[in-house]
Amino acid sequence: MLSEALKAKFDQVIARYPVKRSAIVPLLLFGQDEIGYISDELVEEIARRVEVRPIEVIEDISYYSMLHRQPIGKYNLQVCTNISCLLRGGEEILEHCRRRLGIDPKGTTPDGLFSLEEVECLGACCGAPAMQVNYEFYENLTPEKVDRLIEELRIRTANGHPR
Amino acid sequence: MARGDEAGEIETPMPETTLATAAETVTLVIDGQSVTVPKGTLLIEAARQAGIEIPSYCYYPNLSLQGACRMCLVSIAKMPKLQTACTTIVSEGMTVHTQTPEVANARKAMLEFELTNHPLDCPVCDKGGECELQDAVFRYGAAETRFMEAKLHHEEKRFSNLVYYDWPRCILCYRCIRICDEGMDVNALGIAFRGARSEIIPNREDHLECEECGMCIDICPVGALTSGTYRYKARPWELSYTGTICNHCGDGCKTTLGVRNNEIIRANNRDHSGINGEFLCVKGRFGWDFVNSRQRLTVPLVRRNGHQEQSTWQEALSLTHKTLRAIGEKYGADSIAVIGSNRTTNEENYLLQRLARTLLGTNNIDHHRTADYSSLVSALTEARATDRYATMDDLSAAASVLLIGNDPTHQHPLAAYQIRQAVRLRGARLYVVNSAEIKLAVRQASVFVKVRAGGEADLVGSLADQRPVPPGLVLNGADKLGALAERLAKESDTIIVFGDELRGAAIGDLVRWGLTLPGRPRFMALGDYANSRGAADMGLLPGTLPGYRAVADPEARARYEAVWGAPVPAGEGRHIRAILDAAQSGEIKALVVFGSNPVKTFQLPEGALSRLAFLVVSELFPTETTACADVVLPAASFAEKSGTVTNTSGQLQWMRRPARGFDVPDSALGPVPTRAEPILNTMRRTGTRSDLEILLALAREFGARWPYRSAEDVLREIIASVPGYAVALPPLLMGRAVATQAEGTPPPLERPDLVFTSRDSLFTSGTVSRFSWALNSVEESKQPHGHIF
Amino acid sequence: MGDYESYMKGSPLEVKVITKRFGLANSTSIDVYLETDGYQALAKAFEMGPAAVISEVKNSGLRGRGGAGFNTGMKWSFVPKDTSKPKYIVCNADESEPGTCKDRPLMESDPHQLIEGIIIAGFAIGARQGYIYIRGEYRYLLDILDRAIAEAYGRGYLGRNILNSGFDFELATHTGAGAYECGEETALLNSLEGLRGYPRVKPPFPAVVGLYGCPTIVNNVETLCNVPAILRMGAEAYARLGTPKNGGTRLFCLSGHIRRPGVYELPMGFNLKRMIEEVGGGVPGGKALKAVIPGGSSCPVLAASEVDVAMDFESVARIGSMLGSGGVIIMDEDTCMVKALLRIEKFYAHESCGWCIPCREGTAWLKNLLQRFHDGGGTEQDPDTALDVSFNILGKTLCPLGDAAALPGISFIQKFRHEFEEHLKLGACPFERRAVAVT
Ligand SMILES: Cc1cc2nc3c(=O)[nH]c(=O)nc-3n(C[C@H](O)[C@H](O)[C@H](O)COP(=O)(O)O)c2cc1C
Ligand code: SF4
Ligand code: FES
């Protein structure tokens, strides 16, 4: 079930366009933000609201790299290794995360807390090496900074902080 | 690829060719050759017209432009880069080169790219031998690849029992998606992922839910989409191909049967010829497999001591003759009745009524009428407008169409396709009057008038007599009818298509009103089955001789008596419901049934035919009716005979008996029946005979000397003597559809309930579809019809 | 939100036109914006009328900052005037070209400047609706922009009858969800229509057939941010900031092996060598410069010997590269050029939409070949094959993403062929042992 707030958001977003289907990608992203992934129910719900067949929503999902149909960790560490970050140690950051979390890219820690992803250019080239945790940018990273961040996120969770 | 949902709002680039008015032309030079084409023509088409081949995959005439495969790159003077011929509109003085080293290199490069992940499994690929990729590599090179990386692989997927998808072979030309979206308006295919991982997906993620028309398979240039009934069965060159006419619905699509060893292996409209072009529905493409069914009747049956037992043709026919003759002598000719078929050929129907009228001496002959063609013929004849029958071709070229009743999407797939083509490619307007929200009304119509169930005739009456619309007739807004009339008054050459909702006088009203519309309005009645129209045209009617001549008319009788050299009874016979009533009451003693299953169609109660003294049935399969028969004659199917059929719009076509494919010796096929037509090397189910052969043999039993040796002989007589059928034979035999022009004043419709459609869906076709594995194998056939949107 | 400081180190050589509010307290608020000449250009635009606005922008020499560098005023003038269809203005904030991170601070620090630019553009072409298409990764910017848009509505700069001009204009944000290709303007429009981000066949161009089949102008964030300044200071004054054919200033993103990476606003035509040395502080660690990609990863790489060039569209084109999106990527002597190219091709293979054959298959081929090559499994033919594959993509794809993948391939292999040969000879990467120290 979608929250009332999300439903209201959906209505508000759909109203922005003369053609409802324009709202598909924003709705998918906002829905995923709340649910954590794109459930079948969400697909149906969006298709219904924007008046398209579910396949048209499904076609979109796999096109966009940020959308996923399976649950992932609470914190998704998305490490950029593209050229500007590569030049400043992006791969080492990724490797560090991999060792630190004990998971491969596209993997999730058994406690469901962290996922790791190698991503393309995040638009943080001048703050390289950079990563995004969910939507938050972390830049000019060093392995130590990453350690501190992971620790902080663990504590945040322990304190019952929402995602 | 814009979807049609917001039709009119999102513009899909469409080939301009179809939209341009041919008035202006453009002259350009391709490879030094001057070419003049209509303005707006695409370069690739202009080149083709000049006989210059520009290879292409994603380009497909009449589908939206993709510019995706880049095979069609050519060099155009003054352009810095190579250009795609499929998206370039010709301009005056354009100079094009299609053979430069740069172009040749580009083609080779594209093929090399196509082959990087493409498996080289041509030897086991269904498409081998007719694969556009294979052909192009053969012609343009790139057979040697420098690709050393591991090929991506995915397992083959079964989208449905009829449609399989092999990802590695897919070159992503998007033809399948477009034909499904744009041509079929089914939108069942999509694309998932992106880049080199892109793949075609079915609408239900792991399976397809669609019309199962197989258009996607047909249009696939490679072996990525394959047919569940054909895959891994044969190499295309092993088959022998014969173009014939599909025997299912009334639209009359051309289909090419691929036959090997006396067995149909596949059907498709290979050369895109005929009235249906590239179109075929699920029945036309897959539904022929009943022909191969093991449940076919192959031995004549004769009832002995209450049991049907195997017999010989000689015994069955002679018994039939003797019994009919005895009953006729004892109880009079009126005690015998004949029920004909709406699938058998015109020639067979013509002979059947000749047999009834001249050998049995009765006009008690009828068939299950699925459209009231008689009333349309009457009305047009009365209005001196017998040039106003619309054909299937007219439909796709129409500027405006008014559809009253029926649901062509399910019952007349070709008519629906033609209407969609007209709307999509020519901007035609569709107007719909229906009691249900049929798909065409929802998706294609400019104005939809929803009427209460059975209200179509009232509505037509109101229009014709300018009467006020009865309250409660129109359900979706009182102003709708006004809007419809107003819009139609501004249209020209509207084609009016109607179903069994209009019968008898209502058709008179429709024609009277319709002819007042601007331009040259034309009409089409929709009836089921391959030869419903032909059954009516050939006089399988109690009061009507072939060509809609009333039996009551002495002149008409005299005319046929002269041709047949025998008297024709004068009194109108019983119609089919009366025949069946009389069979139950005992007035009718003997019933002759050809290719029909009246027990099922008319839902007769158990034992209804038990008072008959004699029932003979010619059939393909054991049915509810053959179960009651005293003699059962195993008949040949459409794929085992030649002859003409007339589609619901009056187009006459030659159904050609397929070659057998491989020379199976005649002896292997069992005893050869009467040589009513050349049989050497043609398809035959051992033990069966065509209805034509049966009728000729029966006539011989009766001692008649009919002058025909083949269907062609009968057809010549039809052409010479049946009004409306005076067509030229050669184009017909060459496979063209020839429009007939029925005219005459047959007696009015006896009872409205004589006309009713069988409400077949896309997946049913009366009795025969019960014996089709393909039609029953798809999930959709198990769901209530109308769910596919 | 980012590590803001690191972007805005600032340089005395900067000419701050569109970054002038960067660093101000509360720079995103409409009040600060109004205090610093905000929305004055809009009022001026209403006085001038659409035709005059278009010609002013044309004369300013403003060229698209999204990459292609087309004259912005000229582009606006292609919108048909005699159409009954609605028209749209779409701001391209999909910023995804590797090496480019300039639109982000523009939106983060000065959203109203962008909004004002969009309204003026809308007024000029007769649009009544605008959308800002923001890449999904910039989710936080949605909040900043939505807030600013709400403020603008509140003060009457958006909505009905703006500033009593009789002009109505609506503006909304829209988010993507991870697809570089959606930065290509026609793919962006498809994406904005809820479809997969496939590019469209051109012509027709969006200015004639764009969003929902209606005339549409797609402009980059930075391009639109310049518009208020142009109207405020006048076309001539603006043009004079740059070179004759390249009006104004431009944001350059210095990244890679540079002492002070950051986004700097410099006049058009600023010398690249000076940019690296004086603005960015040179290559760190006392290392020598090896190569520079001057305009985002899709532009041909320049060898160190080629960097004495004026950064304007023509000068960079003259030496065989492109000014692109302003992403200047600097590589020092320890950079493995095979690896750098591999990483770039990996990106294009990942981002190819898959619509057209040469890009779909070619980028994947290049990536796999280079991966194998870099991993030590190379063959002698590989460099030539890769070169050939690149040429077979070049100029043959539906949209320019194919070229974006082909050009690095060609330039890296042609200019640094010796490094490929070294890999072959060693059977391994010669740079792998000299681990890159991060400063
Ligand atoms: C593959 C590809 C990606 C692009 N990505 C962007 C982008 O992220 N941002 C952008 O402004 N322009 C991008 N462009 C350029 C746009 O297509 C378009 O030229 C630009 O939005 C026009 O705006 P401008 O005239 O203001 O530069 C891209 C082009 C291509 C071919
Ligand atoms: S070049 Fe072709 S496959 Fe690549 S992004 Fe453009 S259209 Fe898609
Ligand atoms: S046929 Fe022209 S690009 Fe495919």
XYZ file of C-alpha atoms and ligand atoms in Angstrom, chain C residues 181 198-199 351-357 359-360 397-403, ligand 2:
27
model
C 21.379 9.251 -23.364
C 15.457 6.712 -27.457
C 16.516 9.511 -29.759
C 24.938 4.194 -21.706
C 24.233 3.253 -25.312
C 20.512 3.215 -25.539
C 20.758 0.260 -27.888
C 18.539 1.732 -30.521
C 20.935 1.685 -33.444
C 23.265 -1.083 -34.474
C 26.495 2.169 -31.308
C 24.848 -0.766 -29.584
C 24.689 6.410 -35.763
C 21.292 7.924 -35.242
C 22.375 10.240 -32.488
C 25.769 11.653 -31.586
C 26.380 9.161 -28.777
C 28.012 6.936 -31.344
C 30.452 9.692 -32.251
S 24.050 6.293 -31.229
Fe 22.349 4.855 -31.560
S 22.321 3.295 -29.934
Fe 23.757 4.959 -29.432
S 22.613 6.193 -28.087
Fe 22.394 7.085 -30.132
S 20.639 6.046 -31.028
Fe 21.170 4.944 -29.177
